[in-house]
Every structure is written in C-alpha cells, then in structure tokens.
mmCIF file of C-alpha atoms in Angstrom:
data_model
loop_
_atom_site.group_PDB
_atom_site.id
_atom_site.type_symbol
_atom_site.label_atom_id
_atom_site.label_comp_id
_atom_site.label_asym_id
_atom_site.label_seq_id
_atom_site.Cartn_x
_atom_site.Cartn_y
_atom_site.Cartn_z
ATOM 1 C CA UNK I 1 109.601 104.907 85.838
ATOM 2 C CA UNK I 2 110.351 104.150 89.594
ATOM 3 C CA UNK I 3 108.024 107.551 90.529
ATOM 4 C CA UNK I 4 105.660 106.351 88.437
ATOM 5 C CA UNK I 5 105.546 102.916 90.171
ATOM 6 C CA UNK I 6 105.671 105.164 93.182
ATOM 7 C CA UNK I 7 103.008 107.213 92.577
ATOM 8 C CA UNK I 8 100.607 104.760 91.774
ATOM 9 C CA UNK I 9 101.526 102.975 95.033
ATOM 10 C CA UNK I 10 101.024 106.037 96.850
ATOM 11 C CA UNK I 11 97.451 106.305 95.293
ATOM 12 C CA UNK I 12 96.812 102.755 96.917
ATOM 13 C CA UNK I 13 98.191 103.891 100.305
ATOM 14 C CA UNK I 14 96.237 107.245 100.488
ATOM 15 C CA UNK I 15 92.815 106.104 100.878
ATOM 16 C CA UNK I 16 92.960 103.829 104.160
ATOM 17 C CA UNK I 17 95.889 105.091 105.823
ATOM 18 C CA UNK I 18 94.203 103.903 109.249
ATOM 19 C CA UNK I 19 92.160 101.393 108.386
ATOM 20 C CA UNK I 20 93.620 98.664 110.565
ATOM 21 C CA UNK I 21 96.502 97.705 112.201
ATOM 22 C CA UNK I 22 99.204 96.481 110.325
ATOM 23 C CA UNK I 23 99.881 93.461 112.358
ATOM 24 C CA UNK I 24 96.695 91.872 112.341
ATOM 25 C CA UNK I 25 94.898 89.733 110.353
ATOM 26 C CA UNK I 26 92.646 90.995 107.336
ATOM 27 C CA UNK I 27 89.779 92.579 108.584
ATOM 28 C CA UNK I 28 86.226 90.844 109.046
ATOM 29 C CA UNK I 29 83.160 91.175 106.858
ATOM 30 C CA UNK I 30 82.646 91.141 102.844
ATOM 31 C CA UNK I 31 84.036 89.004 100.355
ATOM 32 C CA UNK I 32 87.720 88.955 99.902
ATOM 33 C CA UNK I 33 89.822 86.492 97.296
ATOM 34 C CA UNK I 34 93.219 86.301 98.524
ATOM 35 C CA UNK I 35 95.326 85.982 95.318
ATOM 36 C CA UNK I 36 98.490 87.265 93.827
ATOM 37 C CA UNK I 37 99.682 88.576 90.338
ATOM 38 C CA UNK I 38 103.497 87.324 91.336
ATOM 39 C CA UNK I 39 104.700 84.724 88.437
ATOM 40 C CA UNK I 40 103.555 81.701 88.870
ATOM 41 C CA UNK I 41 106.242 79.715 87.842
ATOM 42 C CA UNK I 42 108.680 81.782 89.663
ATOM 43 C CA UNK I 43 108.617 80.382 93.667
ATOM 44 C CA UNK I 44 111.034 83.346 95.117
ATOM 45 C CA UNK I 45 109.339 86.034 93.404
ATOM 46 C CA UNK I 46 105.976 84.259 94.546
ATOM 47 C CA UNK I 47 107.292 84.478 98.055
ATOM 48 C CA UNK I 48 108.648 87.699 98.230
ATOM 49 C CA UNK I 49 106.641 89.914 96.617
ATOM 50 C CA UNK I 50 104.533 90.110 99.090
ATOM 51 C CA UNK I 51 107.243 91.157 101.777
ATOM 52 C CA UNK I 52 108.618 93.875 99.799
ATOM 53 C CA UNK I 53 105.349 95.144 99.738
ATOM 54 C CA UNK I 54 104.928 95.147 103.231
ATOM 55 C CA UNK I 55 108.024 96.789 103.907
ATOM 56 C CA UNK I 56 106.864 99.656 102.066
ATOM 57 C CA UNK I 57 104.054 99.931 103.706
ATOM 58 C CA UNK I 58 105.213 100.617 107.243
ATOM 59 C CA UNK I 59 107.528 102.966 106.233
ATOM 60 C CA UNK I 60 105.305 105.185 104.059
ATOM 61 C CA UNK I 61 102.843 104.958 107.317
ATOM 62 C CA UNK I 62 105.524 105.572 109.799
ATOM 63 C CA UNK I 63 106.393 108.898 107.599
ATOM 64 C CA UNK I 64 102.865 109.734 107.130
ATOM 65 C CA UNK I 65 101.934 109.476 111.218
ATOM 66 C CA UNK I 66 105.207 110.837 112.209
ATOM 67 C CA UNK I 67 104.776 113.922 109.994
ATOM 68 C CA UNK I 68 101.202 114.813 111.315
ATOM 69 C CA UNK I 69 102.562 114.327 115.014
ATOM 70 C CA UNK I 70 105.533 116.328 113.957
ATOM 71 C CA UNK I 71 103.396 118.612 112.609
ATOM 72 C CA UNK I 72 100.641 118.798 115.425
ATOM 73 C CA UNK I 73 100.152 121.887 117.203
ATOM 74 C CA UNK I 74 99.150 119.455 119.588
ATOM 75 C CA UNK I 75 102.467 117.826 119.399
ATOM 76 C CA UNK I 76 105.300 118.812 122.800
ATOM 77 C CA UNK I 77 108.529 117.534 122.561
ATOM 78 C CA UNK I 78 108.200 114.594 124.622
ATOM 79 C CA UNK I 79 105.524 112.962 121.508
ATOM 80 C CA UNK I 80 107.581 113.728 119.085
ATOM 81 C CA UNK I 81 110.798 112.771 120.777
ATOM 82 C CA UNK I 82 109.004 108.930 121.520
ATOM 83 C CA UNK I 83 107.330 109.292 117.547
ATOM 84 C CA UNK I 84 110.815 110.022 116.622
ATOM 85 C CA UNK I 85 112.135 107.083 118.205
ATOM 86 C CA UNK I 86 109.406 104.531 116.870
ATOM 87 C CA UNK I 87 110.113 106.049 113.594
ATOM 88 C CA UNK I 88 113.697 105.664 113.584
ATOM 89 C CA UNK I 89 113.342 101.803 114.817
ATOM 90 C CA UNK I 90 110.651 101.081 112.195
ATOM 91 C CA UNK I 91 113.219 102.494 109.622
ATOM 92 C CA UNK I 92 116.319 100.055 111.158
ATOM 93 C CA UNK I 93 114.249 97.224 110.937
ATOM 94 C CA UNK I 94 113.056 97.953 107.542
ATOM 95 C CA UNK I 95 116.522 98.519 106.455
ATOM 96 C CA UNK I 96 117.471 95.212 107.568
ATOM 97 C CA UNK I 97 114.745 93.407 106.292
ATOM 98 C CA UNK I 98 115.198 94.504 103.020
ATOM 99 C CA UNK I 99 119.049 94.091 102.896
ATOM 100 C CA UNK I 100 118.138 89.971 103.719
ATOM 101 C CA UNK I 101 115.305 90.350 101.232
ATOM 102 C CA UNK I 102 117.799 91.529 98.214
ATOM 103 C CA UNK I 103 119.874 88.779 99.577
ATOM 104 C CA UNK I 104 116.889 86.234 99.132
ATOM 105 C CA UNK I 105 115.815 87.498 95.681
ATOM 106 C CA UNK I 106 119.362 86.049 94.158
ATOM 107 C CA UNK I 107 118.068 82.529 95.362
ATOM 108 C CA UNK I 108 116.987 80.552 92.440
ATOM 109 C CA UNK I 109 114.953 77.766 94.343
ATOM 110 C CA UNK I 110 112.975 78.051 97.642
ATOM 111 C CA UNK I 111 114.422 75.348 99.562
ATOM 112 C CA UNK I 112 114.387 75.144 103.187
ATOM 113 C CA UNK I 113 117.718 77.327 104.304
ATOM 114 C CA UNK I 114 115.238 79.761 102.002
ATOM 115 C CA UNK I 115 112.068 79.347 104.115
ATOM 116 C CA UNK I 116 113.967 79.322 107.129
ATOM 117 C CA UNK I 117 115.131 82.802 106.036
ATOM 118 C CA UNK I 118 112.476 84.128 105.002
ATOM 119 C CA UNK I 119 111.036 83.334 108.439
ATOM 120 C CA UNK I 120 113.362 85.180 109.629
ATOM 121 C CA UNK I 121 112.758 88.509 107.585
ATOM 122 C CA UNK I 122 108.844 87.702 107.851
ATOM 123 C CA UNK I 123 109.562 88.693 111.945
ATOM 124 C CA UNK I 124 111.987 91.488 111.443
ATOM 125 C CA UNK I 125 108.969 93.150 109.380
ATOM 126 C CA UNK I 126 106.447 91.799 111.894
ATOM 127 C CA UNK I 127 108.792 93.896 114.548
ATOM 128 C CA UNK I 128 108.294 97.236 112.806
ATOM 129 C CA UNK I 129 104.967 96.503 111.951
ATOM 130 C CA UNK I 130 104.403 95.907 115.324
ATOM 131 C CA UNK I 131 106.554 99.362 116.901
ATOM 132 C CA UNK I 132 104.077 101.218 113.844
ATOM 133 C CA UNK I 133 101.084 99.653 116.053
ATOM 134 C CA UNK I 134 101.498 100.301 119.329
ATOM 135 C CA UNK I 135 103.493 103.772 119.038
ATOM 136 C CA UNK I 136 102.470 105.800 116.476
ATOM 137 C CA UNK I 137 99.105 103.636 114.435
ATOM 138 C CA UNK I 138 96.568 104.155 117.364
ATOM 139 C CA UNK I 139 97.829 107.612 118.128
ATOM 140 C CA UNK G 1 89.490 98.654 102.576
ATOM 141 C CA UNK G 2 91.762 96.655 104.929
ATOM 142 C CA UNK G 3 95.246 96.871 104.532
ATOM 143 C CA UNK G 4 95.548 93.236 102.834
ATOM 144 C CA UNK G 5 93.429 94.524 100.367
ATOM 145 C CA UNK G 6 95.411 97.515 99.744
ATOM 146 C CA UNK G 7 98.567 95.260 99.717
ATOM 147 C CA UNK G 8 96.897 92.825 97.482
ATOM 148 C CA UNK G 9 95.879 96.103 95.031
ATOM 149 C CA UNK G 10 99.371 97.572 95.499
ATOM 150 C CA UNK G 11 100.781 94.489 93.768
ATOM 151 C CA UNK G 12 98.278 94.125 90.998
ATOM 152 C CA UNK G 13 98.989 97.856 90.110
ATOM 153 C CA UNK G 14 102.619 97.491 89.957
ATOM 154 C CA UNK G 15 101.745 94.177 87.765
ATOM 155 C CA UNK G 16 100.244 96.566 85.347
ATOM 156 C CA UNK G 17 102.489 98.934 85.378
ATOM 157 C CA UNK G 18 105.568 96.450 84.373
ATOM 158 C CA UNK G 19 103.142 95.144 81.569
ATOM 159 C CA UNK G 20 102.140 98.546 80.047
ATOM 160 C CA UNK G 21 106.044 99.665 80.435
ATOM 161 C CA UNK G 22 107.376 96.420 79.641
ATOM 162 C CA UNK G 23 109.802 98.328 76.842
ATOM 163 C CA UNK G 24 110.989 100.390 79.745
ATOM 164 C CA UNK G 25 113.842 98.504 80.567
ATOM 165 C CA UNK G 26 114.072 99.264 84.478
ATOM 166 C CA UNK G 27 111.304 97.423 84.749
ATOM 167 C CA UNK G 28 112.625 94.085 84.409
ATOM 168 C CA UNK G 29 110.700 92.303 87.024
ATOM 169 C CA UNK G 30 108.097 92.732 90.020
ATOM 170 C CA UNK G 31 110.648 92.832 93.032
ATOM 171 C CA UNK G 32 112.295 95.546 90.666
ATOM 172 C CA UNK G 33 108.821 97.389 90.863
ATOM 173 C CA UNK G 34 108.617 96.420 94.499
ATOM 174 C CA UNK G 35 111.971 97.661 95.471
ATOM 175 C CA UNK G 36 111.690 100.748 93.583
ATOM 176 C CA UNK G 37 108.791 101.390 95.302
ATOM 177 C CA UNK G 38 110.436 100.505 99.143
ATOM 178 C CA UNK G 39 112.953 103.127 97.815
ATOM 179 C CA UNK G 40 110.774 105.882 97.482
ATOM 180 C CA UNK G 41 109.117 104.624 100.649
ATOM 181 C CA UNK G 42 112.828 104.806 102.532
ATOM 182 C CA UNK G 43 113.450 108.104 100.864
ATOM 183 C CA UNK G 44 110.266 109.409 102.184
ATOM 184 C CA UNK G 45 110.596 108.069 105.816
ATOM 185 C CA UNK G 46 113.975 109.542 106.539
ATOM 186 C CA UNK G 47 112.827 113.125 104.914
ATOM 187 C CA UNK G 48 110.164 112.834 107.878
ATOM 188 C CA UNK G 49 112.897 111.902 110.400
ATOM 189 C CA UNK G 50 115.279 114.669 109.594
ATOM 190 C CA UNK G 51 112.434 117.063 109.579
ATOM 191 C CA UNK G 52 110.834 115.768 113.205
ATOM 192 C CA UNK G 53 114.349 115.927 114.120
ATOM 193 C CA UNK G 54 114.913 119.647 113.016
ATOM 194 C CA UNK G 55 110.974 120.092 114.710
ATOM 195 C CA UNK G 56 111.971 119.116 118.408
ATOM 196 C CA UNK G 57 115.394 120.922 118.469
ATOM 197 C CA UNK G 58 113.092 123.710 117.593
ATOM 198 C CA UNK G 59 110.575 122.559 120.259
ATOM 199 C CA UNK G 60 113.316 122.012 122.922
#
C-alpha cells in the first residue's frame, strides 16, 4: 500500500517538476479553489496535512534536480559538490521537520503551545524550501 | 499547474486512495498516507545523495 500511495504521488509530482518555486506564493492567472480533503472535524490532521505534504515535496525535487546535475555531462565537481551540499541540508531540515511533525500528530487539540509549534516546523520547511530555491530549483 | 495545485491534488489523491483501500489496514488515516509517502520521498533523496556522492569521488 505505501508504494501505491507513493506512486500515485509521484504521478502528481512528475508533470510540473519546475513549475514554480517552492517558496512562493501560488502562481497568478486562472481560477483556483483553495480547499482541502483533510477531516473536517479533525483540527491537527486539518493542520498538518498540508505540511507533510510539503515535506515530501522538496525532497522528491531535491532528488530529482540533484540526480540530473549529478548526472549532467555538464556537471564538474565543484556543481555537484555545492548540489550535494544543498541536497544534504534540504534532507536535515526535512528530517527535523518531520520528527516535530510526528511529535505534533499525537496532539489531540490545536491549542496555542500547538500553533506556536507548528510555526515553528512551518519555517524549518520554509528553510529547505528555500535552500531547494536558490541552489538547485533555478539551476 | 503551480505547485499548490499539485499539493492540493497530491492530497485529494491520497484521500482516495485511503477510501478505495479503506480495508487495507495501513491505511488508517491521511498523515499515515502522508507519511508513507515522505518515506518514500526520504528513501528516494538519500539514494540520490549516496549516488552524487559516489559521482564526485569519481569526478575528483
């Protein structure tokens, strides 16, 4: 079952793997309803469903642009040493992230020690977003 | 397709999935869905590290 979850998320991912940066905000133009399938009636899965998500994100994209500059002909060792080091970053942080995320999913209420968290996490993800953009999304 | 929208489709896939396999029973929730899929994600990223790795020792 989990490759089969997996797969189907890596169908999602394949199509726009650089269609924007994955810091910034949603792109412009067309219609767009911003919704959620998360239950309802369940606050911490409703917030942190869509972090999760986001964490896997980066890191398939940080293995999909490190492989192709790994695999460049293009590629001397100094660009794959420095995509090598973004990669290994974005991975920390992700680690991290999700180790306070597992921690967060055993709350049963979202109070504010929760949000205050989750803040927390929310930047730790923004960080490796962020290290994605600027050292191996634009290249 | 922006990458909220692929987020936003990621989730509603893995929604479906944990309804059609809702007998499987290690698919108990979404963030079990969610995590599984990080996994694979994780899995995936450090394959591409060791191999870069093995790449510029090869390069250097």
């Amino acid at each position: 079952m989990k490759y089969i979850i997996a797969f189907i998320f890596g169908l999602v991912l394949c199509s726009p793997t650089f269609a924007a940066d994955l810091s910034a905000n949603a792109g412009s133009g067309g219609l767009f309803a911003l919704g959620t399938l998360a239950d309802a009636n369940n606050p911490v899965e409703m917030a942190l469903a869509p972090e999760y998500t986001r964490l896997a994100v980066v890191r398939t994209r940080t293995a999909n642009r490190l492989k192709a500059v790994a695999n460049s002909k293009e590629s001397n060792a100094d660009s794959i040493k420095s995509a090598l080091y973004a990669a290994t970053q974005v991975q920390q942080l992700a680690d991290e992230a999700r180790h306070d995320l597992d921690g967060l999913a055993q709350r049963k209420a979202v109070d504010i020690g929760f949000s205050a968290s989750l803040g927390v996490v929310r930047a730790t993800i923004k960080r490796a977003e962020s290290i994605y953009d600027a050292q191996l999304g634009s290249k | 397709m922006t990458v909220d929208q692929a987020l936003q489709m990621a989730e509603m896939l893995v929604q479906a999935a944990r309804i059609a396999y809702q007998d499987d029973a290690s698919v108990v929730s979404l963030l079990d869905s969610l995590r599984a899929a990080d996994d694979v994600a994780r899995d995936e990223l450090a394959r591409a590290i060791e191999d870069a790795n093995k790449r510029l020792t090869a390069a250097e």
